[in-house]
PDB file of C-alpha atoms in Angstrom:
ATOM      1  CA  UNK A   7     -25.896  11.177  11.132  1.00  0.00           C
ATOM      2  CA  UNK A   8     -25.193  11.854   7.248  1.00  0.00           C
ATOM      3  CA  UNK A   9     -22.064  13.253   7.359  1.00  0.00           C
ATOM      4  CA  UNK A  10     -22.371  14.637   3.755  1.00  0.00           C
ATOM      5  CA  UNK A  11     -25.526  16.990   5.133  1.00  0.00           C
ATOM      6  CA  UNK A  12     -25.720  19.714   2.241  1.00  0.00           C
ATOM      7  CA  UNK A  13     -24.469  23.132   3.986  1.00  0.00           C
ATOM      8  CA  UNK A  14     -27.370  25.627   3.141  1.00  0.00           C
ATOM      9  CA  UNK A  15     -26.129  29.182   3.746  1.00  0.00           C
ATOM     10  CA  UNK A  16     -28.915  31.832   3.659  1.00  0.00           C
ATOM     11  CA  UNK A  17     -27.212  35.256   2.244  1.00  0.00           C
ATOM     12  CA  UNK A  18     -29.263  38.380   4.099  1.00  0.00           C
ATOM     13  CA  UNK A  19     -27.385  41.067   2.342  1.00  0.00           C
ATOM     14  CA  UNK A  20     -29.801  43.517   4.217  1.00  0.00           C
ATOM     15  CA  UNK A  21     -28.235  42.479   7.116  1.00  0.00           C
ATOM     16  CA  UNK A  22     -25.163  42.070   6.043  1.00  0.00           C
ATOM     17  CA  UNK A  23     -25.139  38.209   7.105  1.00  0.00           C
ATOM     18  CA  UNK A  24     -24.760  34.657   6.327  1.00  0.00           C
ATOM     19  CA  UNK A  25     -27.014  32.244   8.158  1.00  0.00           C
ATOM     20  CA  UNK A  26     -26.076  28.094   8.680  1.00  0.00           C
ATOM     21  CA  UNK A  27     -28.653  25.830  10.643  1.00  0.00           C
ATOM     22  CA  UNK A  28     -26.758  22.133  10.924  1.00  0.00           C
ATOM     23  CA  UNK A  29     -28.003  19.471  12.773  1.00  0.00           C
ATOM     24  CA  UNK A  30     -25.479  16.757  14.606  1.00  0.00           C
ATOM     25  CA  UNK A  31     -26.455  13.480  16.087  1.00  0.00           C
ATOM     26  CA  UNK A  32     -25.064  14.100  19.511  1.00  0.00           C
ATOM     27  CA  UNK A  33     -26.807  15.621  23.048  1.00  0.00           C
ATOM     28  CA  UNK A  34     -26.257  19.301  23.516  1.00  0.00           C
ATOM     29  CA  UNK A  35     -23.201  18.491  26.332  1.00  0.00           C
ATOM     30  CA  UNK A  36     -21.536  17.016  23.357  1.00  0.00           C
ATOM     31  CA  UNK A  37     -21.893  19.611  21.065  1.00  0.00           C
ATOM     32  CA  UNK A  38     -21.288  22.234  23.275  1.00  0.00           C
ATOM     33  CA  UNK A  39     -18.266  20.770  24.571  1.00  0.00           C
ATOM     34  CA  UNK A  40     -17.214  19.835  21.065  1.00  0.00           C
ATOM     35  CA  UNK A  41     -17.174  23.640  20.079  1.00  0.00           C
ATOM     36  CA  UNK A  42     -15.768  24.994  23.444  1.00  0.00           C
ATOM     37  CA  UNK A  43     -12.819  22.170  24.359  1.00  0.00           C
ATOM     38  CA  UNK A  44      -9.791  23.460  22.921  1.00  0.00           C
ATOM     39  CA  UNK A  45      -8.673  19.642  22.223  1.00  0.00           C
ATOM     40  CA  UNK A  46     -11.526  18.814  20.533  1.00  0.00           C
ATOM     41  CA  UNK A  47     -11.762  21.558  17.923  1.00  0.00           C
ATOM     42  CA  UNK A  48      -8.855  20.761  17.121  1.00  0.00           C
ATOM     43  CA  UNK A  49      -9.539  17.684  16.035  1.00  0.00           C
ATOM     44  CA  UNK A  50     -11.893  18.849  13.541  1.00  0.00           C
ATOM     45  CA  UNK A  51     -11.814  22.907  12.800  1.00  0.00           C
ATOM     46  CA  UNK A  52     -10.316  22.853   9.740  1.00  0.00           C
ATOM     47  CA  UNK A  53     -11.052  21.832   5.997  1.00  0.00           C
ATOM     48  CA  UNK A  54      -8.827  18.167   5.195  1.00  0.00           C
ATOM     49  CA  UNK A  55      -5.829  18.500   4.079  1.00  0.00           C
ATOM     50  CA  UNK A  56      -5.254  21.107   6.770  1.00  0.00           C
ATOM     51  CA  UNK A  57      -5.274  20.916  10.343  1.00  0.00           C
ATOM     52  CA  UNK A  58      -6.563  22.879  13.411  1.00  0.00           C
ATOM     53  CA  UNK A  59      -3.291  24.330  16.388  1.00  0.00           C
ATOM     54  CA  UNK A  60      -4.801  26.120  19.452  1.00  0.00           C
ATOM     55  CA  UNK A  61      -2.117  28.246  20.971  1.00  0.00           C
ATOM     56  CA  UNK A  62      -4.463  29.638  23.382  1.00  0.00           C
ATOM     57  CA  UNK A  63      -8.081  29.465  24.961  1.00  0.00           C
ATOM     58  CA  UNK A  64      -9.994  30.936  27.524  1.00  0.00           C
ATOM     59  CA  UNK A  65     -13.381  30.344  27.168  1.00  0.00           C
ATOM     60  CA  UNK A  66     -14.978  33.083  28.837  1.00  0.00           C
ATOM     61  CA  UNK A  67     -16.489  36.720  27.681  1.00  0.00           C
ATOM     62  CA  UNK A  68     -13.181  38.534  27.373  1.00  0.00           C
ATOM     63  CA  UNK A  69     -11.215  35.578  26.453  1.00  0.00           C
ATOM     64  CA  UNK A  70     -10.231  34.407  23.412  1.00  0.00           C
ATOM     65  CA  UNK A  71      -8.920  31.429  21.312  1.00  0.00           C
ATOM     66  CA  UNK A  72      -5.807  31.764  19.124  1.00  0.00           C
ATOM     67  CA  UNK A  73      -4.965  29.141  16.469  1.00  0.00           C
ATOM     68  CA  UNK A  74      -3.541  27.889  13.530  1.00  0.00           C
ATOM     69  CA  UNK A  75      -4.556  26.240  10.018  1.00  0.00           C
ATOM     70  CA  UNK A  76      -1.813  24.611   9.439  1.00  0.00           C
ATOM     71  CA  UNK A  77      -1.268  23.312   5.694  1.00  0.00           C
ATOM     72  CA  UNK A  78      -0.027  19.863   4.861  1.00  0.00           C
ATOM     73  CA  UNK A  79       3.416  21.894   4.444  1.00  0.00           C
ATOM     74  CA  UNK A  80       3.557  22.990   7.637  1.00  0.00           C
ATOM     75  CA  UNK A  81       2.483  27.174   6.840  1.00  0.00           C
ATOM     76  CA  UNK A  82       0.389  28.496   8.981  1.00  0.00           C
ATOM     77  CA  UNK A  83      -2.637  31.077   9.014  1.00  0.00           C
ATOM     78  CA  UNK A  84      -3.775  32.095  11.984  1.00  0.00           C
ATOM     79  CA  UNK A  85      -6.636  33.569  12.911  1.00  0.00           C
ATOM     80  CA  UNK A  86      -8.817  34.532  16.935  1.00  0.00           C
ATOM     81  CA  UNK A  87     -11.687  34.261  18.227  1.00  0.00           C
ATOM     82  CA  UNK A  88     -12.672  36.965  20.922  1.00  0.00           C
ATOM     83  CA  UNK A  89     -15.659  35.973  23.149  1.00  0.00           C
ATOM     84  CA  UNK A  90     -17.864  38.440  23.600  1.00  0.00           C
ATOM     85  CA  UNK A  91     -21.294  36.678  25.482  1.00  0.00           C
ATOM     86  CA  UNK A  92     -21.579  33.202  26.854  1.00  0.00           C
ATOM     87  CA  UNK A  93     -24.916  31.568  28.176  1.00  0.00           C
ATOM     88  CA  UNK A  94     -23.632  28.228  28.944  1.00  0.00           C
ATOM     89  CA  UNK A  95     -25.137  25.269  26.503  1.00  0.00           C
ATOM     90  CA  UNK A  96     -27.115  27.428  25.320  1.00  0.00           C
ATOM     91  CA  UNK A  97     -25.433  30.382  22.926  1.00  0.00           C
ATOM     92  CA  UNK A  98     -22.270  31.996  22.425  1.00  0.00           C
ATOM     93  CA  UNK A  99     -20.463  35.068  20.249  1.00  0.00           C
ATOM     94  CA  UNK A 100     -17.617  35.688  19.388  1.00  0.00           C
ATOM     95  CA  UNK A 101     -15.506  37.957  17.240  1.00  0.00           C
ATOM     96  CA  UNK A 102     -13.558  36.265  14.645  1.00  0.00           C
ATOM     97  CA  UNK A 103     -10.560  37.920  12.496  1.00  0.00           C
ATOM     98  CA  UNK A 104      -7.174  36.841  10.787  1.00  0.00           C
ATOM     99  CA  UNK A 105      -3.986  37.439  13.398  1.00  0.00           C
ATOM    100  CA  UNK A 106      -0.139  36.764  13.119  1.00  0.00           C
ATOM    101  CA  UNK A 107       0.738  34.136  15.764  1.00  0.00           C
ATOM    102  CA  UNK A 108       0.724  37.012  18.646  1.00  0.00           C
ATOM    103  CA  UNK A 109      -2.584  37.374  18.058  1.00  0.00           C
ATOM    104  CA  UNK A 110      -2.479  41.032  16.393  1.00  0.00           C
ATOM    105  CA  UNK A 111      -4.977  41.988  13.141  1.00  0.00           C
ATOM    106  CA  UNK A 112      -3.096  41.252  10.104  1.00  0.00           C
ATOM    107  CA  UNK A 113      -5.848  41.356   7.694  1.00  0.00           C
ATOM    108  CA  UNK A 114      -7.650  44.217   5.321  1.00  0.00           C
ATOM    109  CA  UNK A 115     -10.950  42.019   6.603  1.00  0.00           C
ATOM    110  CA  UNK A 116     -12.395  43.176   9.343  1.00  0.00           C
ATOM    111  CA  UNK A 117     -13.617  41.289  11.721  1.00  0.00           C
ATOM    112  CA  UNK A 118     -16.596  39.004  11.735  1.00  0.00           C
ATOM    113  CA  UNK A 119     -19.021  38.607  14.492  1.00  0.00           C
ATOM    114  CA  UNK A 120     -20.144  34.690  14.708  1.00  0.00           C
ATOM    115  CA  UNK A 121     -23.530  34.010  16.951  1.00  0.00           C
ATOM    116  CA  UNK A 122     -23.828  30.549  17.740  1.00  0.00           C
ATOM    117  CA  UNK A 123     -27.402  29.064  19.479  1.00  0.00           C
ATOM    118  CA  UNK A 124     -27.471  25.533  19.971  1.00  0.00           C
ATOM    119  CA  UNK A 125     -30.869  23.485  20.559  1.00  0.00           C
ATOM    120  CA  UNK A 126     -31.627  20.030  21.732  1.00  0.00           C
ATOM    121  CA  UNK A 127     -34.776  17.569  20.120  1.00  0.00           C
ATOM    122  CA  UNK A 128     -34.720  13.899  20.457  1.00  0.00           C
ATOM    123  CA  UNK A 129     -30.873  13.707  21.010  1.00  0.00           C
ATOM    124  CA  UNK A 130     -30.182  15.542  18.112  1.00  0.00           C
ATOM    125  CA  UNK A 131     -28.943  19.176  18.469  1.00  0.00           C
ATOM    126  CA  UNK A 132     -28.831  21.599  15.992  1.00  0.00           C
ATOM    127  CA  UNK A 133     -26.305  24.520  15.742  1.00  0.00           C
ATOM    128  CA  UNK A 134     -27.928  27.552  14.634  1.00  0.00           C
ATOM    129  CA  UNK A 135     -25.260  30.453  13.397  1.00  0.00           C
ATOM    130  CA  UNK A 136     -25.420  34.031  12.377  1.00  0.00           C
ATOM    131  CA  UNK A 137     -22.282  35.348  10.393  1.00  0.00           C
ATOM    132  CA  UNK A 138     -21.943  38.835  10.303  1.00  0.00           C
ATOM    133  CA  UNK A 139     -19.808  40.984   8.429  1.00  0.00           C
ATOM    134  CA  UNK A 140     -18.667  44.420   7.808  1.00  0.00           C
ATOM    135  CA  UNK A 141     -19.841  45.318   4.436  1.00  0.00           C
ATOM    136  CA  UNK A 142     -21.462  43.046   1.993  1.00  0.00           C
ATOM    137  CA  UNK A 143     -18.114  43.286  -0.115  1.00  0.00           C
ATOM    138  CA  UNK A 144     -16.238  41.273   2.409  1.00  0.00           C
ATOM    139  CA  UNK A 145     -18.782  38.603   2.683  1.00  0.00           C
ATOM    140  CA  UNK A 146     -19.152  38.071  -0.758  1.00  0.00           C
ATOM    141  CA  UNK A 147     -15.313  37.816  -0.687  1.00  0.00           C
ATOM    142  CA  UNK A 148     -15.509  35.368   1.763  1.00  0.00           C
ATOM    143  CA  UNK A 149     -18.175  33.217   0.630  1.00  0.00           C
ATOM    144  CA  UNK A 150     -15.610  33.427  -2.728  1.00  0.00           C
ATOM    145  CA  UNK A 151     -12.858  32.004  -0.798  1.00  0.00           C
ATOM    146  CA  UNK A 152     -14.485  28.945  -0.673  1.00  0.00           C
ATOM    147  CA  UNK A 153     -16.149  29.547   2.879  1.00  0.00           C
ATOM    148  CA  UNK A 154     -19.241  27.246   2.034  1.00  0.00           C
ATOM    149  CA  UNK A 155     -17.338  24.285   0.903  1.00  0.00           C
ATOM    150  CA  UNK A 156     -14.640  24.206   3.446  1.00  0.00           C
ATOM    151  CA  UNK A 157     -17.043  24.688   6.620  1.00  0.00           C
ATOM    152  CA  UNK A 158     -19.365  22.175   4.968  1.00  0.00           C
ATOM    153  CA  UNK A 159     -16.555  19.742   5.173  1.00  0.00           C
ATOM    154  CA  UNK A 160     -15.179  21.010   8.595  1.00  0.00           C
ATOM    155  CA  UNK A 161     -18.482  20.219   9.696  1.00  0.00           C
ATOM    156  CA  UNK A 162     -18.469  16.955   8.388  1.00  0.00           C
ATOM    157  CA  UNK A 163     -15.230  16.480  10.181  1.00  0.00           C
ATOM    158  CA  UNK A 164     -17.259  16.816  13.463  1.00  0.00           C
ATOM    159  CA  UNK A 165     -20.173  14.465  12.189  1.00  0.00           C
ATOM    160  CA  UNK A 166     -17.268  12.059  12.316  1.00  0.00           C
ATOM    161  CA  UNK A 167     -15.808  13.080  15.774  1.00  0.00           C
ATOM    162  CA  UNK A 168     -19.626  12.625  17.364  1.00  0.00           C
ATOM    163  CA  UNK A 169     -19.573   9.144  15.198  1.00  0.00           C
ATOM    164  CA  UNK A 170     -16.030   8.413  16.652  1.00  0.00           C
ATOM    165  CA  UNK A 171     -17.744   8.740  20.769  1.00  0.00           C
ATOM    166  CA  UNK A 172     -19.965   5.691  20.071  1.00  0.00           C
ATOM    167  CA  UNK A 173     -17.754   2.543  18.733  1.00  0.00           C
TER     168      UNK A 173
END
């Protein structure tokens, strides 16, 4: 798989959402594990030079992942994902929001709703992601903050993770 895949984001202003579709050269079991195992998430869930550090993760409906994006200088930007729906190896949903290190929301930006659907064809897995915001202004602000570039790079690191498993 070409880890330099472009990341197509389709913005739907009526739905206040962004849709991302990304294919990985790995079977659904591996891709699902990469999105749901904190040890693996921390290997790819941050655009370089940042790293990801999971403080806690309870992957179940009502559970959450509390994690930090850590800068090279050691500054931590905390976020949480609260899981609202899980259909093993097919889909899961979560609310994502900025927090402090204890998981208390601390941003004027409201939560975003992430819907992830996984499908496999010929050993490759496609993840379809729909991210909904509470307002068009918030969606545009997130995009302007460099979301597309950062998320494209981050998904490239996931490609690298799958490549490393083949060695």
